[in-house]
Coordinates of C-alpha atoms and ligand atoms in Angstrom, one line a residue:
M1 CA 0.0 0.0 0.0
T2 CA 1.5 3.4 -0.9
S3 CA 1.0 6.5 1.1
S4 CA -1.7 8.9 0.2
P5 CA -0.5 11.9 -1.9
P6 CA 0.4 14.8 0.5
A7 CA -2.0 17.6 1.0
A8 CA -0.4 20.8 -0.4
F9 CA 2.7 21.2 1.8
S10 CA 3.2 24.9 2.4
Q11 CA 5.9 26.8 4.2
A12 CA 4.8 30.4 3.4
K13 CA 4.2 31.4 7.0
S14 CA 7.3 29.6 8.3
T15 CA 9.4 31.3 5.7
A16 CA 8.2 34.7 6.8
A17 CA 8.6 33.8 10.5
F18 CA 12.1 32.6 9.8
E19 CA 13.0 35.9 8.1
A20 CA 11.7 37.8 11.1
A21 CA 13.5 35.5 13.6
R22 CA 16.8 35.8 11.7
R23 CA 16.6 39.6 12.2
R24 CA 16.8 39.2 16.0
M25 CA 18.4 35.8 16.7
P26 CA 21.6 34.2 15.3
G27 CA 20.4 31.9 12.5
G28 CA 16.8 32.6 13.5
V29 CA 16.9 29.9 16.2
N30 CA 17.8 29.4 19.8
S31 CA 19.6 26.2 19.2
P32 CA 21.4 25.3 16.0
A33 CA 20.0 21.8 15.8
R34 CA 16.6 23.4 14.8
A35 CA 18.0 25.4 11.9
F36 CA 17.8 22.7 9.3
G37 CA 21.5 23.4 8.6
A38 CA 22.2 19.8 7.7
V39 CA 19.3 19.4 5.3
G40 CA 18.9 22.9 4.0
G41 CA 15.6 24.8 3.5
T42 CA 13.4 26.6 6.0
P43 CA 12.6 25.1 9.4
L44 CA 9.0 24.6 10.3
F45 CA 7.6 27.0 12.9
I46 CA 5.4 24.9 15.3
E47 CA 2.1 26.3 16.5
R48 CA 1.1 23.4 18.8
A49 CA 1.5 19.7 19.4
N50 CA -0.6 16.8 20.8
G51 CA 0.3 13.2 21.3
P52 CA 2.3 12.1 18.3
W53 CA 1.3 15.1 16.2
L54 CA 3.0 18.4 15.4
F55 CA 1.0 21.3 13.8
D56 CA 3.0 24.0 12.2
I57 CA 1.9 27.6 11.5
D58 CA 1.1 26.8 7.9
G59 CA -1.4 24.2 8.9
N60 CA 0.8 21.2 8.1
Q61 CA 0.1 18.2 10.4
L62 CA 3.1 15.9 10.9
I63 CA 3.9 12.7 12.7
D64 CA 6.6 13.7 15.1
Y65 CA 9.8 11.7 15.3
I66 CA 11.9 14.3 17.2
G67 CA 9.8 14.6 20.3
S68 CA 11.6 17.8 21.2
W69 CA 14.9 15.8 20.8
G70 CA 13.9 13.2 23.4
P71 CA 11.7 14.7 26.2
M72 CA 8.3 13.8 24.9
I73 CA 8.3 10.0 25.5
L74 CA 4.7 10.2 26.7
G75 CA 3.6 12.3 23.8
H76 CA 3.0 16.0 23.5
A77 CA 0.6 17.8 25.9
H78 CA 0.0 14.8 28.0
P79 CA -3.1 15.7 30.1
V80 CA -1.5 14.6 33.4
V81 CA 1.6 16.6 32.8
M82 CA -0.3 19.7 31.6
E83 CA -2.5 19.6 34.7
A84 CA 0.5 19.3 37.0
V85 CA 2.2 22.3 35.3
Q86 CA -1.0 24.4 35.4
Q87 CA -1.6 23.6 39.1
A88 CA 2.1 24.5 39.8
A89 CA 1.8 27.8 37.8
S90 CA -1.3 28.8 39.8
R91 CA 0.9 28.9 42.9
G92 CA 3.6 31.0 41.3
T93 CA 6.5 30.3 39.0
S94 CA 9.7 30.7 41.0
F95 CA 10.7 31.4 44.6
G96 CA 14.5 31.2 44.9
A97 CA 13.9 29.1 47.9
P98 CA 13.6 25.3 48.5
T99 CA 10.4 23.5 47.6
E100 CA 9.2 20.0 48.5
G101 CA 8.7 19.3 44.8
E102 CA 12.5 19.2 44.3
S103 CA 12.8 16.5 47.0
E104 CA 9.9 14.6 45.4
L105 CA 11.6 14.6 42.0
A106 CA 14.9 13.7 43.6
E107 CA 13.3 10.7 45.4
L108 CA 11.8 9.5 42.1
I109 CA 15.1 9.8 40.3
V110 CA 17.0 7.9 43.1
D111 CA 14.2 5.2 43.1
M112 CA 14.5 4.7 39.3
V113 CA 18.3 5.1 38.8
P114 CA 19.9 3.1 41.6
S115 CA 23.5 4.4 41.0
I116 CA 22.2 7.9 41.9
E117 CA 22.3 8.2 45.7
K118 CA 22.3 12.0 45.8
L119 CA 21.8 14.5 43.0
R120 CA 21.6 18.2 42.1
L121 CA 18.9 19.6 39.8
V122 CA 20.1 22.1 37.2
N123 CA 18.4 23.6 34.1
S124 CA 19.9 21.7 31.2
G125 CA 21.9 18.8 30.1
T126 CA 24.9 21.1 29.4
E127 CA 24.8 22.4 33.0
A128 CA 24.6 18.8 34.2
T129 CA 27.7 17.6 32.3
M130 CA 29.6 20.8 33.0
S131 CA 29.0 20.4 36.7
A132 CA 29.8 16.6 36.7
I133 CA 33.1 17.3 35.1
R134 CA 33.9 20.0 37.6
L135 CA 33.0 17.7 40.5
A136 CA 35.1 14.9 39.1
R137 CA 38.1 17.2 38.8
G138 CA 37.5 18.6 42.3
A139 CA 37.1 15.2 43.9
T140 CA 40.2 13.6 42.2
G141 CA 42.4 16.6 42.1
R142 CA 43.2 15.6 38.5
D143 CA 42.8 17.7 35.3
K144 CA 42.3 15.5 32.3
V145 CA 39.0 14.2 31.0
I146 CA 38.5 11.5 28.3
K147 CA 35.7 12.0 25.9
F148 CA 34.9 10.3 22.6
A149 CA 34.5 11.6 19.0
G150 CA 30.8 11.7 18.0
N151 CA 29.7 12.0 21.6
Y152 CA 28.0 15.3 22.4
H153 CA 27.5 16.5 26.0
G154 CA 26.2 20.0 25.4
H155 CA 28.1 23.2 24.8
V156 CA 30.6 22.8 27.7
D157 CA 33.9 24.6 26.7
S158 CA 36.1 21.7 27.8
L159 CA 34.0 19.2 25.8
L160 CA 33.7 21.3 22.6
V161 CA 37.0 19.8 21.3
A162 CA 38.0 17.9 18.2
A163 CA 40.6 15.2 17.9
G164 CA 44.1 16.7 17.7
S165 CA 46.9 15.3 15.6
A166 CA 46.8 11.5 15.2
A167 CA 49.8 11.1 17.6
A168 CA 48.5 13.3 20.4
T169 CA 45.1 12.3 21.7
L170 CA 44.8 15.7 23.3
G171 CA 41.8 17.8 22.1
V172 CA 42.0 21.0 20.1
P173 CA 39.2 23.7 20.2
D174 CA 36.2 22.8 18.1
S175 CA 34.6 26.2 18.3
P176 CA 35.9 29.8 18.2
G177 CA 36.0 31.0 21.8
V178 CA 37.2 27.7 23.3
T179 CA 40.8 28.3 24.3
A180 CA 43.7 26.0 23.9
G181 CA 44.1 26.1 27.6
T182 CA 40.6 24.8 28.1
S183 CA 40.9 22.0 25.5
Q184 CA 44.4 20.8 26.4
D185 CA 43.1 18.8 29.3
T186 CA 40.6 17.0 27.2
V187 CA 41.7 13.6 25.7
I188 CA 39.5 12.7 22.7
L189 CA 39.3 9.1 21.5
E190 CA 37.5 7.0 19.0
H191 CA 34.3 5.5 20.4
N192 CA 33.9 1.8 20.9
D193 CA 37.8 1.4 20.7
L194 CA 39.0 -0.4 23.8
P195 CA 42.7 -0.4 22.8
A196 CA 42.6 3.4 22.4
I197 CA 41.2 4.0 25.9
Q198 CA 43.7 1.5 27.4
S199 CA 46.6 3.3 25.9
A200 CA 45.2 6.7 26.9
F201 CA 45.1 5.5 30.5
A202 CA 48.7 4.2 30.2
Q203 CA 49.8 7.5 28.6
F204 CA 48.1 9.7 31.2
D205 CA 48.3 7.3 34.2
G206 CA 47.2 9.1 37.3
E207 CA 46.1 12.2 35.4
I208 CA 42.6 11.2 34.3
A209 CA 39.9 12.8 36.5
A210 CA 37.0 11.3 34.5
V211 CA 35.7 9.4 31.4
I212 CA 32.5 10.8 30.1
L213 CA 30.5 9.0 27.4
E214 CA 27.1 8.4 26.0
P215 CA 26.5 4.8 26.9
I216 CA 24.3 4.5 23.8
V217 CA 25.4 7.3 21.5
G218 CA 22.6 9.3 20.0
N219 CA 24.6 12.3 18.7
M220 CA 26.2 10.6 15.7
G221 CA 23.0 8.8 15.1
C222 CA 22.2 5.8 17.2
V223 CA 25.3 3.8 18.0
P224 CA 25.0 1.1 20.7
P225 CA 28.1 0.0 22.7
E226 CA 30.1 -2.9 21.4
P227 CA 29.7 -6.0 23.5
G228 CA 31.8 -5.7 26.7
Y229 CA 32.9 -2.2 26.0
L230 CA 31.1 -0.4 28.8
Q231 CA 32.2 -3.1 31.3
A232 CA 35.8 -2.6 30.2
V233 CA 35.6 1.1 30.5
R234 CA 34.1 0.7 34.0
E235 CA 37.0 -1.6 35.0
L236 CA 39.6 0.8 33.7
C237 CA 38.1 3.7 35.6
S238 CA 38.0 1.7 38.8
Q239 CA 41.6 0.5 38.3
H240 CA 42.9 4.1 37.8
G241 CA 40.8 5.9 40.4
S242 CA 39.0 7.9 37.6
I243 CA 35.3 8.9 37.8
L244 CA 33.0 7.2 35.2
I245 CA 30.4 9.6 34.0
F246 CA 27.4 8.2 32.0
D247 CA 25.9 11.0 30.1
E248 CA 22.3 9.7 30.0
V249 CA 20.7 13.1 29.1
M250 CA 19.3 11.3 26.1
T251 CA 19.1 7.6 27.2
G252 CA 17.9 8.3 30.7
F253 CA 14.3 7.1 31.1
R254 CA 14.3 6.6 27.3
V255 CA 15.7 3.1 26.8
A256 CA 14.5 1.8 30.2
A257 CA 13.2 3.3 33.4
G258 CA 16.8 3.1 34.7
G259 CA 18.4 4.2 31.4
A260 CA 21.2 2.5 29.6
Q261 CA 23.0 1.6 32.9
Q262 CA 20.0 -0.6 33.7
L263 CA 20.0 -2.1 30.3
Y264 CA 23.7 -3.0 30.3
G265 CA 24.1 -3.6 34.1
I266 CA 26.9 -1.0 34.6
T267 CA 27.2 1.2 37.6
P268 CA 28.7 4.6 36.8
D269 CA 30.1 6.9 39.5
L270 CA 28.1 9.9 38.2
T271 CA 25.2 10.1 35.8
T272 CA 23.9 13.2 34.0
L273 CA 20.2 13.4 33.0
G274 CA 18.0 15.9 31.1
K275 CA 15.2 15.9 28.5
I276 CA 12.6 13.3 29.8
V277 CA 13.4 14.1 33.5
G278 CA 11.8 17.6 33.0
G279 CA 8.8 16.3 31.0
G280 CA 9.6 19.0 28.4
L281 CA 10.5 21.7 30.8
P282 CA 14.1 22.7 31.6
V283 CA 15.6 20.2 34.0
G284 CA 19.1 18.7 34.1
V285 CA 20.5 16.5 36.7
Y286 CA 23.9 15.3 37.9
G287 CA 24.1 12.7 40.6
G288 CA 25.7 9.6 41.8
R289 CA 27.7 8.3 44.8
T290 CA 27.1 10.2 48.1
D291 CA 30.8 10.6 48.8
L292 CA 31.1 12.5 45.5
M293 CA 27.9 14.5 45.6
D294 CA 28.6 15.6 49.2
Q295 CA 31.6 17.5 47.8
V296 CA 29.2 20.0 46.1
L297 CA 28.6 23.4 47.8
P298 CA 27.3 24.0 50.3
A299 CA 27.9 20.4 51.6
G300 CA 31.4 20.5 50.2
K301 CA 33.6 22.9 48.3
V302 CA 32.9 22.3 44.6
F303 CA 31.0 25.3 43.5
Q304 CA 27.8 25.1 41.4
A305 CA 24.6 27.2 41.5
G306 CA 21.5 28.2 39.5
T307 CA 18.7 30.8 40.0
L308 CA 16.1 28.6 38.4
S309 CA 17.4 25.2 39.4
G310 CA 14.6 23.0 40.7
N311 CA 12.0 25.4 39.3
P312 CA 8.5 24.4 40.6
L313 CA 6.9 24.2 37.2
A314 CA 9.7 22.1 35.8
T315 CA 9.8 19.8 38.8
A316 CA 6.0 19.4 38.5
A317 CA 6.3 18.3 34.9
G318 CA 9.2 16.0 35.8
I319 CA 7.4 14.4 38.7
A320 CA 4.2 13.7 36.6
T321 CA 6.3 12.2 33.8
L322 CA 8.5 10.0 36.0
K323 CA 5.6 8.7 38.0
M324 CA 3.8 7.5 34.8
L325 CA 7.0 5.9 33.5
R326 CA 7.6 4.2 36.9
D327 CA 4.0 3.0 37.4
E328 CA 3.1 2.0 33.8
P329 CA 6.5 1.5 32.0
P330 CA 5.9 1.8 28.2
Y331 CA 9.2 0.3 27.3
Q332 CA 8.0 -3.1 26.0
T333 CA 5.5 -1.4 23.7
L334 CA 8.0 1.1 22.6
D335 CA 10.5 -1.7 21.8
Q336 CA 7.8 -3.5 19.7
L337 CA 7.0 -0.2 17.8
G338 CA 10.7 0.3 17.3
Q339 CA 11.1 -3.1 15.8
Q340 CA 8.2 -2.5 13.5
L341 CA 9.6 0.8 12.4
G342 CA 13.2 -0.3 12.0
D343 CA 12.2 -3.4 10.0
G344 CA 9.9 -1.4 7.8
L345 CA 12.4 1.3 7.1
S346 CA 15.0 -1.3 6.2
R347 CA 12.6 -3.1 3.9
A348 CA 11.8 0.1 2.2
A349 CA 15.4 1.1 1.7
A350 CA 16.3 -2.4 0.5
R351 CA 13.5 -2.4 -2.1
A352 CA 14.7 1.0 -3.3
G353 CA 18.2 -0.5 -3.7
I354 CA 19.7 2.0 -1.2
E355 CA 22.7 1.0 1.0
H356 CA 21.7 1.5 4.6
Q357 CA 22.0 0.5 8.2
V358 CA 19.2 0.7 10.8
Q359 CA 20.6 0.9 14.3
R360 CA 18.2 1.0 17.3
V361 CA 17.8 0.7 21.0
G362 CA 14.2 0.7 22.1
S363 CA 12.6 3.9 20.8
M364 CA 15.7 5.6 19.7
L365 CA 16.7 4.7 16.1
T366 CA 18.7 5.9 13.1
L367 CA 18.4 5.0 9.4
F368 CA 22.0 5.5 8.3
F369 CA 22.7 6.0 4.6
N370 CA 25.9 4.0 4.8
S371 CA 27.0 0.6 3.4
Q372 CA 28.7 -0.4 6.6
P373 CA 27.6 -0.6 10.3
V374 CA 28.3 2.6 12.2
R375 CA 30.4 1.9 15.3
N376 CA 32.2 5.3 15.7
W377 CA 32.5 8.7 14.3
T378 CA 34.9 7.6 11.5
D379 CA 32.1 5.3 10.3
A380 CA 29.4 7.8 10.7
D381 CA 31.3 10.5 8.8
R382 CA 31.0 8.3 5.7
C383 CA 27.2 8.5 5.6
D384 CA 25.6 10.0 2.4
R385 CA 24.5 13.3 3.8
Q386 CA 22.9 14.5 0.6
R387 CA 20.8 11.3 0.3
F388 CA 19.7 11.8 3.9
A389 CA 18.7 15.4 3.2
D390 CA 16.6 14.3 0.2
Y391 CA 15.0 11.6 2.3
F392 CA 14.3 14.1 5.1
W393 CA 12.5 16.5 2.7
G394 CA 10.6 13.8 1.0
M395 CA 9.3 12.6 4.4
I396 CA 8.4 16.0 5.7
R397 CA 6.5 16.9 2.6
H398 CA 4.5 13.7 3.2
G399 CA 3.7 14.7 6.8
V400 CA 6.5 12.8 8.6
Y401 CA 8.9 14.9 10.7
M402 CA 12.2 13.1 11.0
P403 CA 15.2 14.5 12.8
C404 CA 16.9 17.1 10.6
S405 CA 20.3 15.5 10.6
Q406 CA 21.8 12.2 9.7
F407 CA 23.7 12.4 13.0
E408 CA 20.7 12.5 15.3
A409 CA 18.5 9.7 16.6
L410 CA 14.8 9.7 16.0
F411 CA 12.5 9.2 18.9
F412 CA 8.8 8.3 19.2
S413 CA 6.4 8.2 22.0
A414 CA 3.9 6.0 23.8
T415 CA 1.2 7.8 21.8
H416 CA 2.5 6.5 18.5
T417 CA 0.5 3.6 17.3
P418 CA 1.2 0.5 15.0
E419 CA -1.0 2.2 12.4
L420 CA 1.0 5.4 12.5
I421 CA 4.2 3.4 12.3
E422 CA 2.8 1.6 9.3
Q423 CA 1.8 4.9 7.7
T424 CA 5.4 6.1 8.2
I425 CA 6.8 3.0 6.6
D426 CA 4.5 3.5 3.6
V427 CA 5.6 7.1 3.2
A428 CA 9.3 6.0 3.5
A429 CA 8.8 3.4 0.8
D430 CA 7.5 6.0 -1.7
V431 CA 10.2 8.6 -0.7
L432 CA 13.1 6.2 -0.8
A433 CA 12.0 4.7 -4.1
A434 CA 11.9 8.2 -5.6
L435 CA 15.5 9.1 -4.4
Ligands
KE4_501 P1 21.0 20.4 26.6 O1 22.0 21.4 27.2 O2 20.7 20.7 25.2 O3 19.7 20.3 27.5 O4 21.7 19.0 26.8 C1 22.9 18.8 26.1 C2 23.1 17.3 25.9 C3 24.0 16.6 26.7 N1 24.1 15.3 26.5 C4 23.5 14.6 25.5 C5 23.8 13.1 25.4 C6 22.7 15.3 24.6 O5 22.1 14.6 23.6 C7 22.5 16.7 24.8 C8 21.6 17.5 23.9 N2 21.1 16.8 22.7 C9 20.8 17.6 21.6 C10 20.3 16.7 20.4 N3 21.0 15.6 20.2 C11 19.9 18.7 21.9 C12 19.3 19.4 20.7 C13 19.8 20.8 20.7 O6 21.0 21.1 20.9 O7 18.9 21.7 20.3

């Protein structure tokens, strides 16, 4: 069955809105991922969303596979979340003083992610990773941090680094404004490469404060860990007295109630969270062992602060979301839908004679335009970016909103149905056949 011909797909209003936005905001957006830079054209300006649906200002209705880049696992405008936020707002929006909602959210997180004994709420994933790195350096008295190419941890200066010369594994600035002094303590390695991390620990023995990684990478597209890799990294950190930080901003509460660390049975020393934990409002979290977290001001000496940290509206949305995920976990259904989608996209690409890989964990998935499996950034960098862009625009014109970059994972929600997944597959079959 092929997809129905698209209703007239118009972008007249989004085009005008984008022009206006670019007059006042760099690139017309407040985060570059939204600017469609990787696929070209004009981004859609969204008017509202509900369940699996996005509605843009031109009246286009689209099946949403971004989910706000991860947070909307229960679907947009979930009535329980909306009610919780409206109730909180009726009592005021921010007090700059402690509230019981912060403790309620903290208890839920500790209950769902056992490696987290204590935590600090912040306002974004970036703040969470920045703070976790500072804590690891403060706790160990060491300077160097190991990160991996293709892993993204937010716009933290010390983590906005690219691989330096092949010999040195020390990072070099990957953005103007990041100084050599900042990036010189960042060691950047190939992901899923155990010998590389073993030699880095040998080369910088006693100097590594922390290793930070996405346990399932979403930021080069979906790249699961090689068998045994996470356990080996865990053992290396333990042997060398380095802090293992799992950046679960994307995977936390996404791939399991307890995130990737539950799925793979690994206990990190610190975990960072974001996205789902705020139910679509700004919440980031860093947390882990009590002996580490008690070194954070005012319990300890590692400084970190935030005016809106633990904001009552954001904690209300997070509490409502996590309670639903804890009490009625959607993960089995999400995995079945993911299998249906992944198989269908692969069949459609194969029928169209297109070299591809589908890589998935639960409800995060990527269709790579690549003849080989993607294990690391070197592999990912070989993807056919133009073919992805053509696929993206074909899908969006047929009412399916995929992530606007080959190097992002798609996400879907508990409100997506087998019928919507089938509709998506039908559209993909037509679009891929026409490439
Ligand atoms: P935020 O500062 O954007 O809340 O979180 C940064 C971050 C940290 N760690 C991981 C694993 C992440 O995926 C992110 C942010 N993810 C991107 C999309 N892959 C957010 C989209 C955007 O930047 O607009």
